[in-house]
Backbone as a ProteinNet text record, in pm:
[ID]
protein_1_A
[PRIMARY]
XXXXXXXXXXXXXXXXXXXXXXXXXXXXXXXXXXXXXXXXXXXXXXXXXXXXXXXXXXXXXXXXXXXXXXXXXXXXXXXXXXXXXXXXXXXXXXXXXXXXXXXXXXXXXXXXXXXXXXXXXXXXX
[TERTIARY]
329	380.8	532.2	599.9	725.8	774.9	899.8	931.5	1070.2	1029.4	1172.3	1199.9	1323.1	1425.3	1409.6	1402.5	1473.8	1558.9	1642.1	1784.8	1767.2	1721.9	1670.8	1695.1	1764.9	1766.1	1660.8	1603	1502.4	1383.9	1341.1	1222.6	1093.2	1096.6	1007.9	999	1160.3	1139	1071	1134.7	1130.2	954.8	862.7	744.3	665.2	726	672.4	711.1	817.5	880.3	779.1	778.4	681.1	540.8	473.7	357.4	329	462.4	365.4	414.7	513.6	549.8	426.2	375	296.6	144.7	109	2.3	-0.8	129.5	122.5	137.8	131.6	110.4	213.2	334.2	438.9	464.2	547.8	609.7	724.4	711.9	828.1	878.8	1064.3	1153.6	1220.7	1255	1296.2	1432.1	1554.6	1665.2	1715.9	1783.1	1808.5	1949.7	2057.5	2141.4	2213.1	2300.3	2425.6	2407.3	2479.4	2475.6	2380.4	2229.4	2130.3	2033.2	2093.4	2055.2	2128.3	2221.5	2301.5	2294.7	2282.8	2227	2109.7	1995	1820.5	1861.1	1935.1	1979.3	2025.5	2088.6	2174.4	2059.8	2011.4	1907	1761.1	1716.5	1548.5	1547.3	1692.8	1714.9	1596.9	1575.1	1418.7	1461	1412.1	1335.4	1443.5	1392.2	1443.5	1526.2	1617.5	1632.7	1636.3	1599	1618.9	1679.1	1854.1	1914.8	1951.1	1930.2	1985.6	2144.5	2137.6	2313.6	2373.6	2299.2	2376.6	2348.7	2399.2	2342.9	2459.5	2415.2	2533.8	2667.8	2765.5	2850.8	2907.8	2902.2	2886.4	2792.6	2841.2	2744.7	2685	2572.6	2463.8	2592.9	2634.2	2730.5	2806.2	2929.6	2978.5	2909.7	2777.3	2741.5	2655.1	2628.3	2584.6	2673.7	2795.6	2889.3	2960.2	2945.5	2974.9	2837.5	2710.2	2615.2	2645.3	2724.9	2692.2	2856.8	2939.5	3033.2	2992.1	2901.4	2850.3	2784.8	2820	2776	2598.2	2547.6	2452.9	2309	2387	2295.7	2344.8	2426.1	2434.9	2347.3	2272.6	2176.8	2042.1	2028.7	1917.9	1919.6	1836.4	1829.7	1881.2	1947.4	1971.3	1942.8	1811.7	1795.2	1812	1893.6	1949.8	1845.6	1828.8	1753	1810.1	1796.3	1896	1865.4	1920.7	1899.8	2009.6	2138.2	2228	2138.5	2138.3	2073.9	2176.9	2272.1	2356.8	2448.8	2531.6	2515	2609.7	2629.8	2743.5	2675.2	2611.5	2561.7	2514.8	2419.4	2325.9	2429.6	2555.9	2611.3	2714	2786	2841.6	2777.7	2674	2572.9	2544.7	2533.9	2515.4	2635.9	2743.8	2893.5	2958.4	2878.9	2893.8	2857.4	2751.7	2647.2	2506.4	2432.7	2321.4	2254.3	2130.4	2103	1964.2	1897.4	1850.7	1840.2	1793.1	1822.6	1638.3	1601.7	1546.7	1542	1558.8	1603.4	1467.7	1512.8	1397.2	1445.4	1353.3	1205.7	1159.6	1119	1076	922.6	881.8	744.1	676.1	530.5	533.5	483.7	485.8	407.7	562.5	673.4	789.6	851	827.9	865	835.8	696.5	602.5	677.1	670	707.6	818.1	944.1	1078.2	1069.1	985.1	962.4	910.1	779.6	771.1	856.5	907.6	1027.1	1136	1174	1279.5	1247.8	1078.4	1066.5	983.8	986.8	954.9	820.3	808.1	643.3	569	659.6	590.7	464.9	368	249.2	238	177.5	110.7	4.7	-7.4	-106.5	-271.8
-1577.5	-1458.5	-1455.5	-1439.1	-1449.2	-1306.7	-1249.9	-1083.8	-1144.3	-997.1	-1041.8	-917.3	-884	-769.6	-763.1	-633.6	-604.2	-525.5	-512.8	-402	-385	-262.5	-251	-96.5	-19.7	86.1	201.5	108.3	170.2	188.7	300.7	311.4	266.8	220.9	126.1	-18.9	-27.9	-215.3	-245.9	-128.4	-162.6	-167.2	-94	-53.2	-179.4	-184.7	-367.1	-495	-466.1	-562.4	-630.1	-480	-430.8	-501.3	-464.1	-485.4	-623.3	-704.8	-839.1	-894.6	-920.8	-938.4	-939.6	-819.8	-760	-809.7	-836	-899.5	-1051.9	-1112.6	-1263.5	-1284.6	-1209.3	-1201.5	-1191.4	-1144.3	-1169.8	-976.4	-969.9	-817.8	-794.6	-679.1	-668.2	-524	-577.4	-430.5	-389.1	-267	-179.1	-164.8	-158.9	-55.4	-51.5	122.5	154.6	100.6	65.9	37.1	-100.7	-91.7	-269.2	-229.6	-143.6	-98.4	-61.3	-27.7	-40.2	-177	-269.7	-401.2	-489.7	-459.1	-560.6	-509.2	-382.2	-379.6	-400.7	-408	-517.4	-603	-661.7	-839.1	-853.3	-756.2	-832.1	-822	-687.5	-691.4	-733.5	-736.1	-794.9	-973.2	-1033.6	-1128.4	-1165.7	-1135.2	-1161.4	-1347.6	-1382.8	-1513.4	-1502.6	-1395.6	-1370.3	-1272.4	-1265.1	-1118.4	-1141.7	-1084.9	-1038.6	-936.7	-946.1	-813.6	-768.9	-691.1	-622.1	-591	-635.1	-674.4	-526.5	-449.8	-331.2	-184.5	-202.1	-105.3	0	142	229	156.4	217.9	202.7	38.5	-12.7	-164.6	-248.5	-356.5	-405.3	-509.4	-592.5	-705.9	-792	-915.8	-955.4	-946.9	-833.8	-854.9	-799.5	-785.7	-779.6	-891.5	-950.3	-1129.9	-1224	-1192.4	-1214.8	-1185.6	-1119.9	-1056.6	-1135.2	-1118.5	-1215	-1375.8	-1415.6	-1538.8	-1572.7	-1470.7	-1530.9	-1503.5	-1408.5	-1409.3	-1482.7	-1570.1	-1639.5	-1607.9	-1483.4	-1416.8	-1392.4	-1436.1	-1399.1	-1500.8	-1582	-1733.2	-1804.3	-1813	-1896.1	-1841.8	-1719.4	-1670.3	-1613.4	-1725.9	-1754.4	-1619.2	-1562.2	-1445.9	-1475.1	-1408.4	-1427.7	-1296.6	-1327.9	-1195.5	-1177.1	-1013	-967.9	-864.6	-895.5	-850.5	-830.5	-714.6	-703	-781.8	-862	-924.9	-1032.8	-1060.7	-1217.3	-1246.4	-1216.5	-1280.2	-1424.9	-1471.7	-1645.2	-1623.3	-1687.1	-1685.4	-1629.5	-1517.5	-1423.3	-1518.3	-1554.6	-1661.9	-1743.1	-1791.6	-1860.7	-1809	-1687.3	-1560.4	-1533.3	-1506.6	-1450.4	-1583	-1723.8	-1805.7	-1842	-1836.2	-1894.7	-1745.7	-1632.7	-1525.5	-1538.7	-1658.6	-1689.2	-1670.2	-1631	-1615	-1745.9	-1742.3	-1867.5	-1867.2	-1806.8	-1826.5	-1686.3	-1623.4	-1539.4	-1546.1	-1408.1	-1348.3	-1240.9	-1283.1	-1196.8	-1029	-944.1	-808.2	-802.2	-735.7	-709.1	-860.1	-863.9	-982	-1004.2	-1136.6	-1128.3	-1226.6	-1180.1	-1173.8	-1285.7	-1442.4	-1566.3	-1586.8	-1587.7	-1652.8	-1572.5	-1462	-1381.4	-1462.3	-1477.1	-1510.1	-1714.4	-1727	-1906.8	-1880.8	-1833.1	-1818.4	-1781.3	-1687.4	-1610.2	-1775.8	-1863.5	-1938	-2132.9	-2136.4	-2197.9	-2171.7	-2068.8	-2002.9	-2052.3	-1985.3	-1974	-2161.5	-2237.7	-2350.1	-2320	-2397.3	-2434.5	-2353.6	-2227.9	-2114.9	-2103.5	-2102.3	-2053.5	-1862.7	-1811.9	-1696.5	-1661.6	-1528.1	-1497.5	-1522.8
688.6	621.6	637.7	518.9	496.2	526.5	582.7	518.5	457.1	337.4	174.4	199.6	204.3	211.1	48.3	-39.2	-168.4	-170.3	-224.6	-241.6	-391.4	-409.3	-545.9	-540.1	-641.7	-638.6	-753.7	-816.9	-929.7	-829.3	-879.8	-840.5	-857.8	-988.9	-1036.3	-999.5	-1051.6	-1041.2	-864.6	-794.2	-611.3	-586.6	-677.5	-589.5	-690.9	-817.9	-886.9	-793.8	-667.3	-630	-523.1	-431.6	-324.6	-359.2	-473.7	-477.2	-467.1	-594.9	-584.7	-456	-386.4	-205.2	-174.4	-109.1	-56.2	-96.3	-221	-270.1	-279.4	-176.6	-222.4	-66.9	38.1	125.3	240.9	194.9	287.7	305	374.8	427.4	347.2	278.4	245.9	317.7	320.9	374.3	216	206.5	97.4	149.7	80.6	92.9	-49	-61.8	-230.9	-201.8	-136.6	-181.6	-76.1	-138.9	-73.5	92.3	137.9	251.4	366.6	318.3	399.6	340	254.5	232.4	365.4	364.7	467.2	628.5	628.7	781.1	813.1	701	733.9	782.1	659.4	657.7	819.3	848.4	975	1072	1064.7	1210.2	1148.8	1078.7	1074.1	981.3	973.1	976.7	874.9	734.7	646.3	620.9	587.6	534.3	359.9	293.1	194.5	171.4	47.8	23.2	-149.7	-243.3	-351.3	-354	-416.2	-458.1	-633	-606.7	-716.1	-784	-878.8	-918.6	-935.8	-989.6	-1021.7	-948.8	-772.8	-766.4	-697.4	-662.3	-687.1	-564.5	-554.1	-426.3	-434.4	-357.9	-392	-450.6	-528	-628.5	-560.6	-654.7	-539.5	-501.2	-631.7	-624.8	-481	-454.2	-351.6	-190.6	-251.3	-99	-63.5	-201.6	-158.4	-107.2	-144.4	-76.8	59.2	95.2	246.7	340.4	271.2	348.2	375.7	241.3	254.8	384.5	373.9	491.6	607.7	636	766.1	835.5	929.4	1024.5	1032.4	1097.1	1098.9	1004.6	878.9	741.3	651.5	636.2	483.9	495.3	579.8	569.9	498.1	490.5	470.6	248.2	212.1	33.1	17	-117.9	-168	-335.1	-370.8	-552.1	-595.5	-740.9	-748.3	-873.6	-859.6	-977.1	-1072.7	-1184.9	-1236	-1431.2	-1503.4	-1616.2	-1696.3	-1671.8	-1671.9	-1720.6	-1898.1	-1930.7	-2023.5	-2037.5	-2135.7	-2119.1	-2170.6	-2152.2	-2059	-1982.6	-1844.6	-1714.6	-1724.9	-1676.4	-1547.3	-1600.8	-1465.9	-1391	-1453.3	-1358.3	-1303.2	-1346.7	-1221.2	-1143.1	-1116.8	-1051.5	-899.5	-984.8	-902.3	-827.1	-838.5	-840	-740.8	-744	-681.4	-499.4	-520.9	-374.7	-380.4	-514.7	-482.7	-515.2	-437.3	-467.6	-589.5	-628.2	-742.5	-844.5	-923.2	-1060.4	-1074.8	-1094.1	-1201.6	-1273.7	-1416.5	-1468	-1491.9	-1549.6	-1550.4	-1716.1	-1750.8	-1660.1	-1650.8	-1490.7	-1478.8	-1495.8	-1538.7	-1583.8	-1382.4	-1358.4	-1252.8	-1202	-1317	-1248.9	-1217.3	-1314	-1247	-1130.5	-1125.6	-1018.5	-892	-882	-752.6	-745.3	-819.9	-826	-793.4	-786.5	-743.7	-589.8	-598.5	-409.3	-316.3	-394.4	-314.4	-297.9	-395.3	-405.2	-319.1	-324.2	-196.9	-88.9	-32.4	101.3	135.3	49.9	87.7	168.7	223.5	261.4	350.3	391.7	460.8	375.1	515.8	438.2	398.9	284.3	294.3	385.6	411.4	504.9	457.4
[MASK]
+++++++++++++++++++++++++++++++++++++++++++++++++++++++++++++++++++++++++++++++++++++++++++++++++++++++++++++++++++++++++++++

């Protein structure tokens, strides 16, 4: 069992996020914004994090960034999720630090194939 941090501030997309996590057998942690995304990240150290590009206060972007200089947390994958599909889009996003993109509404076989791609050969529970 993997745990995936989301930083998702919709209420929807977070409890669609939650569910399939949670139904593919790993733990997931919730925070609505940049700032209680990056203090998980620092103390429950997840496996994953999927953030959200647009969310209030600071955006995913530069707080994927602040992870990836931290000693503490660059190591740990960051896929960004995001309504951002226009052409460039995917490779700001990547060129930002995250390490893989799905876009929303996301459909939920590629969702789940991205989560276990990330986490490599961890088994599910």
């Amino acid at each position: 069992m993997a745990t995936i941090l989301i930083v998702e501030d919709s209420q929807t997309n977070m409890e669609l996020a939650v569910f399939l996590v949670e139904s593919n057998g790993h733990r997931a942690l919730q925070a609505i914004d940049a700032e209680i995304g990056l203090t998980l990240a620092r103390t429950e150290k997840p496996d994953l994090i999927l953030m959200d590009m647009h969310l209030p206060g600071m955006d995913g972007m530069e707080a994927t960034g602040l992870l990836k200089r931290d000693p503490a947390t660059r190591a740990i994958p960051v896929v960004a999720l995001t309504a951002l599909a226009m052409k460039g889009d995917e490779e700001r996003i990547l060129a930002a630090g995250c390490d893989g993109y799905i876009s929303k509404p996301f459909r939920y076989k590629d969702f789940l194939a991205t989560l276990e791609r990330h986490l490599g050969d961890r088994p599910s529970a």
